[in-house]
Every structure is written in structure tokens, then in C-alpha cells.
PDB file of C-alpha atoms in Angstrom:
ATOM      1  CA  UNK H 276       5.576   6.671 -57.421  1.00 47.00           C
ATOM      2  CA  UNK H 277       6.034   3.651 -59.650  1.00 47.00           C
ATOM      3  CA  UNK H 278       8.114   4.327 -62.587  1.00 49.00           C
ATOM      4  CA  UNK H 279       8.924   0.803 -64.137  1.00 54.00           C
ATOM      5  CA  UNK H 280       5.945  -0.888 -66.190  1.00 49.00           C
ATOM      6  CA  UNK H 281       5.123  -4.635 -65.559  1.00 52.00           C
ATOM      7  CA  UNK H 282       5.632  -7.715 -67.825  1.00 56.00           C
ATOM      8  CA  UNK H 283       2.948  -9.360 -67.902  1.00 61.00           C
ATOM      9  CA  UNK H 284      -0.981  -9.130 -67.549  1.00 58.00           C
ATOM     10  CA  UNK H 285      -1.244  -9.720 -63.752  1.00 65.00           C
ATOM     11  CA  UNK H 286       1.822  -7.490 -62.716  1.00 70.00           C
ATOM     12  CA  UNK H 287       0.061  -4.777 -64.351  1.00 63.00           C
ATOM     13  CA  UNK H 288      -2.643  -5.232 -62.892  1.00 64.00           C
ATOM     14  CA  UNK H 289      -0.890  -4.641 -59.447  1.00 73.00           C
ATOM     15  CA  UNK H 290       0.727  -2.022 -61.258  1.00 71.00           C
ATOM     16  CA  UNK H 291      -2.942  -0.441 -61.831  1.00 68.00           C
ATOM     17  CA  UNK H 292      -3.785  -1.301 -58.210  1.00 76.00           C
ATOM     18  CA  UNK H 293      -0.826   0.023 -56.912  1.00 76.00           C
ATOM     19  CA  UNK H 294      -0.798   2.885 -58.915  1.00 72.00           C
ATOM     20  CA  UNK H 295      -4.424   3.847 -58.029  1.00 67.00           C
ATOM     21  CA  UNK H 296      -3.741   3.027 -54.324  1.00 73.00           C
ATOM     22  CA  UNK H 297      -0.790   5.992 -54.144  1.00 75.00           C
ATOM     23  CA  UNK H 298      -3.152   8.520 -56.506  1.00 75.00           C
ATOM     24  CA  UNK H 299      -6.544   8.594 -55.341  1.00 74.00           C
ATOM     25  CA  UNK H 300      -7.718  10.931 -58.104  1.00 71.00           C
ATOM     26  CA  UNK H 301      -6.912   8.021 -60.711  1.00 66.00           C
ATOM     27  CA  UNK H 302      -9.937   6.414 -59.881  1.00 71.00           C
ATOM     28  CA  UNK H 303     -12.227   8.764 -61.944  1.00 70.00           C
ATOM     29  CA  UNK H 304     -10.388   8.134 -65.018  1.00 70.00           C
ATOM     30  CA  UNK H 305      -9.549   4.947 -64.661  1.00 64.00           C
ATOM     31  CA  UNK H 306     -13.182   3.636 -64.289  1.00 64.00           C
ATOM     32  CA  UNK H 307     -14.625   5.946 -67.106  1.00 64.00           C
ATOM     33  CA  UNK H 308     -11.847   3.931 -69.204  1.00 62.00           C
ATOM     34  CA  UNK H 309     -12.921   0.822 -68.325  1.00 59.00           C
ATOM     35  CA  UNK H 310     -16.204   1.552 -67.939  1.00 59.00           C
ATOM     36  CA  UNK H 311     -19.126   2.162 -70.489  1.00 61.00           C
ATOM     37  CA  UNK H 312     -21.127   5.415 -70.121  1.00 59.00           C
ATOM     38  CA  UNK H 313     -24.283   3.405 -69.311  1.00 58.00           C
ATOM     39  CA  UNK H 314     -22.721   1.494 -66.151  1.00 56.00           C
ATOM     40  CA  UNK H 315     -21.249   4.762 -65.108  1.00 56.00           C
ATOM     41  CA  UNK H 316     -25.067   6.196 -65.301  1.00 64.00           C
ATOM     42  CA  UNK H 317     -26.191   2.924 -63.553  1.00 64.00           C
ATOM     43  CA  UNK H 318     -26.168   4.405 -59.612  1.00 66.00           C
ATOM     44  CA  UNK H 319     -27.752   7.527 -61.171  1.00 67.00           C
ATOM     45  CA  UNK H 320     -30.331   5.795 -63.130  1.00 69.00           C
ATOM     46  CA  UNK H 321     -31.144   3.093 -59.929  1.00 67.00           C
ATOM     47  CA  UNK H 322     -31.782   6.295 -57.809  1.00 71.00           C
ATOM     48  CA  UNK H 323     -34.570   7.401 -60.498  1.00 76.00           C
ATOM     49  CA  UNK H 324     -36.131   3.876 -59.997  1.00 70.00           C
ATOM     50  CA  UNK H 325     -36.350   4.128 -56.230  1.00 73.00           C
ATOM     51  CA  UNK H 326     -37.380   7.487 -56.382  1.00 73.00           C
ATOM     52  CA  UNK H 327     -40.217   6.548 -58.417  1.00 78.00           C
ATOM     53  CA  UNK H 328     -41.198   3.127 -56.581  1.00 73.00           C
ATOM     54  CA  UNK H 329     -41.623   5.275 -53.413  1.00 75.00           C
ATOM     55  CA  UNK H 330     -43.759   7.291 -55.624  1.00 75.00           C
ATOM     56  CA  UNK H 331     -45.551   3.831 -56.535  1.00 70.00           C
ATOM     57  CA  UNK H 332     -45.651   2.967 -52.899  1.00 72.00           C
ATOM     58  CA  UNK H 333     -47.188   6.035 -51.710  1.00 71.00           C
ATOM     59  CA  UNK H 334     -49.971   6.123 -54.266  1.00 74.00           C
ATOM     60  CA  UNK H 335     -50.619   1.866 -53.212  1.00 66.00           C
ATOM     61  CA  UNK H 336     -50.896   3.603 -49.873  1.00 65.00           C
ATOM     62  CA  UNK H 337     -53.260   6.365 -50.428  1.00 71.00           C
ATOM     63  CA  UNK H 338     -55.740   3.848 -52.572  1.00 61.00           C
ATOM     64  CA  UNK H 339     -55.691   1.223 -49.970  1.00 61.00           C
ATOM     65  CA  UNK H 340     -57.063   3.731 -47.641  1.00 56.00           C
ATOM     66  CA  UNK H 341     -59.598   4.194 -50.202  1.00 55.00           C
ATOM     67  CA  UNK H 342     -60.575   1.231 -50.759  1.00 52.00           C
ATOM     68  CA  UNK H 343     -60.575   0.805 -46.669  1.00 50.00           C
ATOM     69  CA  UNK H 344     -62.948   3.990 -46.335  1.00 52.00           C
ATOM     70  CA  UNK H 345     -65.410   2.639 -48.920  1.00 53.00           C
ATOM     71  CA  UNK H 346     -65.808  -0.725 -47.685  1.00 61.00           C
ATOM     72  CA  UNK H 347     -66.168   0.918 -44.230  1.00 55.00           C
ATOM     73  CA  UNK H 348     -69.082   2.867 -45.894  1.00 61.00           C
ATOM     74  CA  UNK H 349     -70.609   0.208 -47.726  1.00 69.00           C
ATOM     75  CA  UNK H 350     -70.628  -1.533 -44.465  1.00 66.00           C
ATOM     76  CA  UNK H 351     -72.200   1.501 -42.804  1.00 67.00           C
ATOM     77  CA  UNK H 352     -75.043   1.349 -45.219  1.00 71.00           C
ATOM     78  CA  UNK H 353     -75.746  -2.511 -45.151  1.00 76.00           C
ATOM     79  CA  UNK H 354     -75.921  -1.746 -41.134  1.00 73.00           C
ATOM     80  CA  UNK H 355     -78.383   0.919 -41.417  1.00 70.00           C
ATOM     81  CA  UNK H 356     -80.776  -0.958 -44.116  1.00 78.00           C
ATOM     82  CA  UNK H 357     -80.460  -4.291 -41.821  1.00 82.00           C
ATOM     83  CA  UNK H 358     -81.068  -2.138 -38.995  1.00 81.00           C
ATOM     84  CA  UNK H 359     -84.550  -2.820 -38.410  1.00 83.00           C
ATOM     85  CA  UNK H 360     -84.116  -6.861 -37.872  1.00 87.00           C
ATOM     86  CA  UNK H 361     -80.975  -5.821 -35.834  1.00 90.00           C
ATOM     87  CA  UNK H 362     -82.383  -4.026 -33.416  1.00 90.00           C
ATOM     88  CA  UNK H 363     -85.534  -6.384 -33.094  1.00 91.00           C
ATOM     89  CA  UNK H 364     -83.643  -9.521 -32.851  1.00 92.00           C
ATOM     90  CA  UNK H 365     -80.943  -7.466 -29.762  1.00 93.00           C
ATOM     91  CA  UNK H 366     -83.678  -5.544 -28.020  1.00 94.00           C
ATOM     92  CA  UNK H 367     -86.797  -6.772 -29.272  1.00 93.00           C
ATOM     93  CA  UNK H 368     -88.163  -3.023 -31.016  1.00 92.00           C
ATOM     94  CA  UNK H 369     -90.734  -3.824 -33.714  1.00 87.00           C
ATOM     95  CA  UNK H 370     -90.785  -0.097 -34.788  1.00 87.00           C
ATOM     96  CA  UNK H 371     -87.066   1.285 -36.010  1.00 87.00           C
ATOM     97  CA  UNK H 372     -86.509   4.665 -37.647  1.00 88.00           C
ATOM     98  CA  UNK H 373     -83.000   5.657 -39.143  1.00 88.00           C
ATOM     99  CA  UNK H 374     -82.930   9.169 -38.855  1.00 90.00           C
ATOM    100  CA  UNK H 375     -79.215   9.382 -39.620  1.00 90.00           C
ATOM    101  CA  UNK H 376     -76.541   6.682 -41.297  1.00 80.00           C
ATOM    102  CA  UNK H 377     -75.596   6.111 -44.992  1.00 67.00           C
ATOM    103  CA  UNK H 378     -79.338   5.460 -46.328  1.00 61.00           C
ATOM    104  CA  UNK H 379     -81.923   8.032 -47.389  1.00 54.00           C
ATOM    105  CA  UNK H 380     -83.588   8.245 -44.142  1.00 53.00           C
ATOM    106  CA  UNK H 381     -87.902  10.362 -44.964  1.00 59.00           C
ATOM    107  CA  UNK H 382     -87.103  13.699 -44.930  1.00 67.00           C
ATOM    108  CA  UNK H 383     -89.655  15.042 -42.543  1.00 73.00           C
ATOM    109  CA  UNK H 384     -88.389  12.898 -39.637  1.00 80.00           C
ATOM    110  CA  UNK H 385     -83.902  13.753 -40.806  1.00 84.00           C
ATOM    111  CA  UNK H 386     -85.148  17.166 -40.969  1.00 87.00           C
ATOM    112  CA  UNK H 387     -86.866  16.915 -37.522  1.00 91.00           C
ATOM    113  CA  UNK H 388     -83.899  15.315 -36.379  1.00 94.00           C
ATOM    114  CA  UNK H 389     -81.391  17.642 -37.280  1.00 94.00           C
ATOM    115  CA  UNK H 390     -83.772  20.984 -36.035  1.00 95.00           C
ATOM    116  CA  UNK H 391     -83.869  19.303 -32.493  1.00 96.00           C
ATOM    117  CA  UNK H 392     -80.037  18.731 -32.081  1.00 97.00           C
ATOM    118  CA  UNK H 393     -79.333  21.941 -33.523  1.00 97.00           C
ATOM    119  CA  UNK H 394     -81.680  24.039 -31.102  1.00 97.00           C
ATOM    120  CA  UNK H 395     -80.514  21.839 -28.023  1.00 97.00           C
ATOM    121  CA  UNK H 396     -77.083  23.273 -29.453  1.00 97.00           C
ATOM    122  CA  UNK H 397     -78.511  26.940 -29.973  1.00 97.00           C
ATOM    123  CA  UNK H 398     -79.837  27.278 -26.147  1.00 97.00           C
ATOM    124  CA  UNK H 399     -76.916  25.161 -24.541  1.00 97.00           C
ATOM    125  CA  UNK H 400     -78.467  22.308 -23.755  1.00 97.00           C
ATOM    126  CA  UNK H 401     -75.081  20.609 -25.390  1.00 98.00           C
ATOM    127  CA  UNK H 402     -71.915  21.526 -26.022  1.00 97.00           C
ATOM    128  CA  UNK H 403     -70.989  21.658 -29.797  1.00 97.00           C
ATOM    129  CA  UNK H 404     -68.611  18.565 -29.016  1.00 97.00           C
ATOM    130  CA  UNK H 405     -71.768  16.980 -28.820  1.00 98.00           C
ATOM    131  CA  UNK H 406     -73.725  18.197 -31.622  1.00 97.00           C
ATOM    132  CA  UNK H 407     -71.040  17.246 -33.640  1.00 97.00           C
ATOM    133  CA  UNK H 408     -70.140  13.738 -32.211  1.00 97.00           C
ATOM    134  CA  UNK H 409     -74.036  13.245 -32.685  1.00 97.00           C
ATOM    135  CA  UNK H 410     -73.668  14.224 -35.805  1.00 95.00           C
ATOM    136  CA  UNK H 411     -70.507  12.069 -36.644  1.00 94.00           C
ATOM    137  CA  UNK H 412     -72.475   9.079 -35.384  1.00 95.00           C
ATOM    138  CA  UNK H 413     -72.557   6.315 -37.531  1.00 91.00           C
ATOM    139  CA  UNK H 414     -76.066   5.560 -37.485  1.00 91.00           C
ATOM    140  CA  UNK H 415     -78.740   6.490 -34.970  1.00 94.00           C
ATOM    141  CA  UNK H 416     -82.402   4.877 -34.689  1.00 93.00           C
ATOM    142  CA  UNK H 417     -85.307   6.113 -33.027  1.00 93.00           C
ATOM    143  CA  UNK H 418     -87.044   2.789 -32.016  1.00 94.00           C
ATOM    144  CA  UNK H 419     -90.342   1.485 -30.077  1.00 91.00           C
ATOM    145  CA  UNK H 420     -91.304  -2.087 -29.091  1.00 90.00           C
ATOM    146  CA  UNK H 421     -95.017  -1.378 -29.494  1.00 88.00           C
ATOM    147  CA  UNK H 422     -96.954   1.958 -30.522  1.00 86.00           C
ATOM    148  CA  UNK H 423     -97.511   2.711 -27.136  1.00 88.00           C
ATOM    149  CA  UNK H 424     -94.084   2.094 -25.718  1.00 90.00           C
ATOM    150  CA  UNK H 425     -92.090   4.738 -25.099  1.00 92.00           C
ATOM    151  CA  UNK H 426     -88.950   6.171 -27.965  1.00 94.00           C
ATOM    152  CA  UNK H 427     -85.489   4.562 -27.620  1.00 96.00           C
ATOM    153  CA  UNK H 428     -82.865   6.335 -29.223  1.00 97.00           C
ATOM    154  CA  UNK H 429     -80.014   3.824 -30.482  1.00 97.00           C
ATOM    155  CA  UNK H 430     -76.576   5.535 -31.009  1.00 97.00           C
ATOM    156  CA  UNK H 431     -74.526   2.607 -33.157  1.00 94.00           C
ATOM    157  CA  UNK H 432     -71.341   2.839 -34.257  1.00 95.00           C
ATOM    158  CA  UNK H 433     -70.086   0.563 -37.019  1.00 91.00           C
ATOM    159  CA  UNK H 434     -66.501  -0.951 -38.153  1.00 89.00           C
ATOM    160  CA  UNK H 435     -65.256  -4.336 -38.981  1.00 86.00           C
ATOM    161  CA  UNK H 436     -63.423  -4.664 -35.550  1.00 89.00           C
ATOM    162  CA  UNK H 437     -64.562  -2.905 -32.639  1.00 93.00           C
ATOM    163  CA  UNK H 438     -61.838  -1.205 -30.422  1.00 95.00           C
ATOM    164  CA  UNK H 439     -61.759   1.115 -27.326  1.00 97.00           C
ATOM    165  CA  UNK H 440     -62.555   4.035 -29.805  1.00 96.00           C
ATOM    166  CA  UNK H 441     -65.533   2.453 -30.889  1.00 96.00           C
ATOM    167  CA  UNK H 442     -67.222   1.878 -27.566  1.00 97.00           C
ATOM    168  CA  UNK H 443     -66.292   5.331 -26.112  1.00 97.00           C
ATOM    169  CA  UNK H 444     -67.929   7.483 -29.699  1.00 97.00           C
ATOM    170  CA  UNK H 445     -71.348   5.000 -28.760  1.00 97.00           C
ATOM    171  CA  UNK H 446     -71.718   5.897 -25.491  1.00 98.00           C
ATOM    172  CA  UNK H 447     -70.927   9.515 -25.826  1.00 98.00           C
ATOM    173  CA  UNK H 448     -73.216   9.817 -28.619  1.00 98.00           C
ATOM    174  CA  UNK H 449     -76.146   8.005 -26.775  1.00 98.00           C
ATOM    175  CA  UNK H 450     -75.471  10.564 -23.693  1.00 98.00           C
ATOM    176  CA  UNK H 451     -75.896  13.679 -25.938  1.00 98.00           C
ATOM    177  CA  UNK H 452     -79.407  11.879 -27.565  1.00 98.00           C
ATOM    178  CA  UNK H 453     -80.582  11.568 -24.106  1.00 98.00           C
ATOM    179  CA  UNK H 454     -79.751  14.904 -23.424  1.00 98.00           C
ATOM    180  CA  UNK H 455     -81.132  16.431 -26.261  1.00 98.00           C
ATOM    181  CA  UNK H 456     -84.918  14.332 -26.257  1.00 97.00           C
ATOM    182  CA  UNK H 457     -84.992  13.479 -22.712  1.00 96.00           C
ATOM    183  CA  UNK H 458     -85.604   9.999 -23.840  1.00 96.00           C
ATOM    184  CA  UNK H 459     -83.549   6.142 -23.185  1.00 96.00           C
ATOM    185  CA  UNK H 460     -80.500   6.613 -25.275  1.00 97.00           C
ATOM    186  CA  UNK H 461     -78.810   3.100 -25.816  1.00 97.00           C
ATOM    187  CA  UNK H 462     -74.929   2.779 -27.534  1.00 98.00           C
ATOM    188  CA  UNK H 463     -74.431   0.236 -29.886  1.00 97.00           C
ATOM    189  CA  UNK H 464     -71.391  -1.023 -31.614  1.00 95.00           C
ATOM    190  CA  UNK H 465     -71.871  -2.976 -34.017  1.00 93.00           C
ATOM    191  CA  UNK H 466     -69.041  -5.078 -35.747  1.00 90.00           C
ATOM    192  CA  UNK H 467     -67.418  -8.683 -36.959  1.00 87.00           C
ATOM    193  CA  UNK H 468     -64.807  -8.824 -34.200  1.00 90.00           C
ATOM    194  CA  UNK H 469     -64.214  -7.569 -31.139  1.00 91.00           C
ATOM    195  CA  UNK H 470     -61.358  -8.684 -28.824  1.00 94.00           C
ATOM    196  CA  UNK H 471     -61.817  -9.671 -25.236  1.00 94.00           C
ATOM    197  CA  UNK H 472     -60.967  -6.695 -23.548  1.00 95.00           C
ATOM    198  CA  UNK H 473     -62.540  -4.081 -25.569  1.00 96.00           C
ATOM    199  CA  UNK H 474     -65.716  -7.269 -25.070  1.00 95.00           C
ATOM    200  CA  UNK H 475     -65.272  -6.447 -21.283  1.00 96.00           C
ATOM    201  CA  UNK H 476     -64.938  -2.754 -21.480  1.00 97.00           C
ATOM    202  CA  UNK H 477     -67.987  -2.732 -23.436  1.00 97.00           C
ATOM    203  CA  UNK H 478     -69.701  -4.337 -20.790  1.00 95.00           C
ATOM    204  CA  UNK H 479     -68.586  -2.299 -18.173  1.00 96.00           C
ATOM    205  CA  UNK H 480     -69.219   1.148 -20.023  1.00 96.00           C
ATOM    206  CA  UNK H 481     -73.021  -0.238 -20.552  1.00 97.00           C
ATOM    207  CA  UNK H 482     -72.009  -0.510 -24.446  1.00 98.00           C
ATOM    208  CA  UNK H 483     -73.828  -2.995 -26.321  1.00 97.00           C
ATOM    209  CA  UNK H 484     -72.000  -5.298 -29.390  1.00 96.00           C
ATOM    210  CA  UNK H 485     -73.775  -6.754 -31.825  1.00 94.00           C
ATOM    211  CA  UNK H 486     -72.356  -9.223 -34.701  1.00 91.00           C
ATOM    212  CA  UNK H 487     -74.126  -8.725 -37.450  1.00 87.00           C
ATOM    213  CA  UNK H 488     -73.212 -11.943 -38.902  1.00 83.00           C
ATOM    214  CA  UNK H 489     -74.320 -14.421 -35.911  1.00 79.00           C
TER     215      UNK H 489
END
């Protein structure tokens, strides 16, 4: 233990050091006495402010998803409105019928719609994981090239960038339709971008992709 006090200003500050250095439990007391109240509330008062700009952060979070999930809507619904001149300009159909997608589709043919897919669920004709991916389909078009043609059902799923998800919801969703009618089912994806390889799978699955914007 030191017993003799220093001289001048830096010997007691070794003094201090020193002192602090052999008692541990001097450091409490000697910071509050050095220290105002506010810098000793600093670490507690920085923890408050990171605790609520994680708060910030999540809530950024949550309403950029929202703002991602209406823009995917409000492209859903420019895709079904356009869908007419889409599907005439890919596949030639002069005749084009949304019958589900984020538009007020006539009544009499959405209510047809849904009756059909629901008995084909009733008596087994599909599975309920296909009633409701037919149902969770983005849009879906019941198309002729002429009024004597026969129906083509068009299963189209729509996003800003296509990926393997995409493709693999269209066809499944064009395979229940041609279940449930008995008619040419067709998927569609329909997007801004799609990479090479989900391009080739695509291709190979029998998917079509169609840019809206070429």
C-alpha cells in the first residue's frame, strides 16, 4: 500500500494510478469523482439509443416489405388489364377472359370459374394442393384465337424477376386447369428479368416468359 503522497501533479497522478492498480474497488469512486453524473449515464443512455434504432430498423424493414408487396400487386393488376394484347401479341388469341388476377373480372364467368374448381375439388378430380395453387395463381385467362377455336386456359404468374419458383407455381397451376376443364392449359411467367438459367429451365419445363416491356 502506498503511504507517502507525491509532490507534484504528475507523481500523483502515478500515485492515483498506482493506487487504483493495488485496489481495484477504487475505480468506482474514483471515476464518479472525476466524472459528471451525465458521462457516468452515457453507456446507459447509448444502450437506449441502440435499443431504439433496432426498433427503427425493424419497422424500415417491415414497410419495405410493404411497399415490395404493393408494387408486386400493382404490377399484378397492370398484367391482368394488359393481358389481352399480351396474350395476342405471344400466342396470337384475339378473345382473352381474366377470370382470376387483381381486376374485377364479370361475375357470371369468376363465379363459373370458381364453382368448376371447387366441384373438381369436391369429387377428387384434384387434390386441394391444387385447388389452392389454382387459386393462388396470379392471374389465369381463358382465351380463343377465333370463336370457333377451341378454350386455352393461360396460368401466368407475375413478379419483377422470374426465378425457379416462378416457373414451377405456372406449370403446376396450368396442370390442375387442364385437369379440372379438360382443356390446353398453357403456364406463363410473366416478368422484367429473368436470368439465363431459370431462361433455360423455363424452356425445358414447357414454361413460357413473357417481358412485358419488349
Amino acid at each position: 500500500m502506498i503511504t507517502s503522497l507525491p509532490s507534484d501533479a504528475r507523481e500523483f497522478l502515478q500515485y492515483v494510478i498506482a493506487a487504483v492498480d493495488a485496489n481495484p474497488d477504487l475505480r468506482g469512486p474514483l471515476l464518479r469523482a472525476l466524472l459528471t453524473e451525465e458521462f457516468l449515464e452515457m453507456p446507459v443512455r447509448l444502450g437506449r439509443v441502440e435499443d431504439r434504432l433496432a426498433g427503427v430498423e425493424v419497422r424500415l424493414g417491415r414497410v419495405e416489405d410493404d411497399v415490395g408487396w404493393l408494387r408486386g400487386k400493382a404490377y399484378e393488376t397492370d398484367v391482368s388489364r394488359t393481358a389481352t394484347s399480351l396474350l395476342n401479341r405471344e400466342f396470337g388469341f384475339r378473345r382473352a377472359r381474366v377470370v382470376l388476377g387483381n381486376v374485377i373480372a364479370m361475375p357470371r364467368y369468376a363465379e363459373d370459374f370458381h364453382e368448376t374448381v371447387a366441384a373438381a375439388a369436391d369429387d377428387g378430380i384434384i387434390t386441394d394442393e391444387q385447388f389452392q395453387r389454382i387459386f393462388a395463381t396470379d392471374v389465369i385467362v381463358h382465351c380463343r384465337r377465333s370463336p370457333e377455336a377451341e378454350p386455352t386456359w393461360v396460368a401466368m404468374e407475375v413478379t419483377a424477376r422470374v426465378d425457379a419458383d416462378d416457373i414451377h407455381r405456372a406449370r403446376r397451376s396450368a396442370e390442375a386447369l387442364q385437369t379440372v376443364f379438360g382443356e390446353e392449359a398453357l403456364p406463363v411467367v410473366v416478368g422484367e428479368r429473368i436470368d439465363p438459367p431459370y431462361a433455360t429451365l423455363a424452356q425445358e419445363s414447357g414454361v413460357t416468359c413473357i417481358n412485358p416491356t419488349e
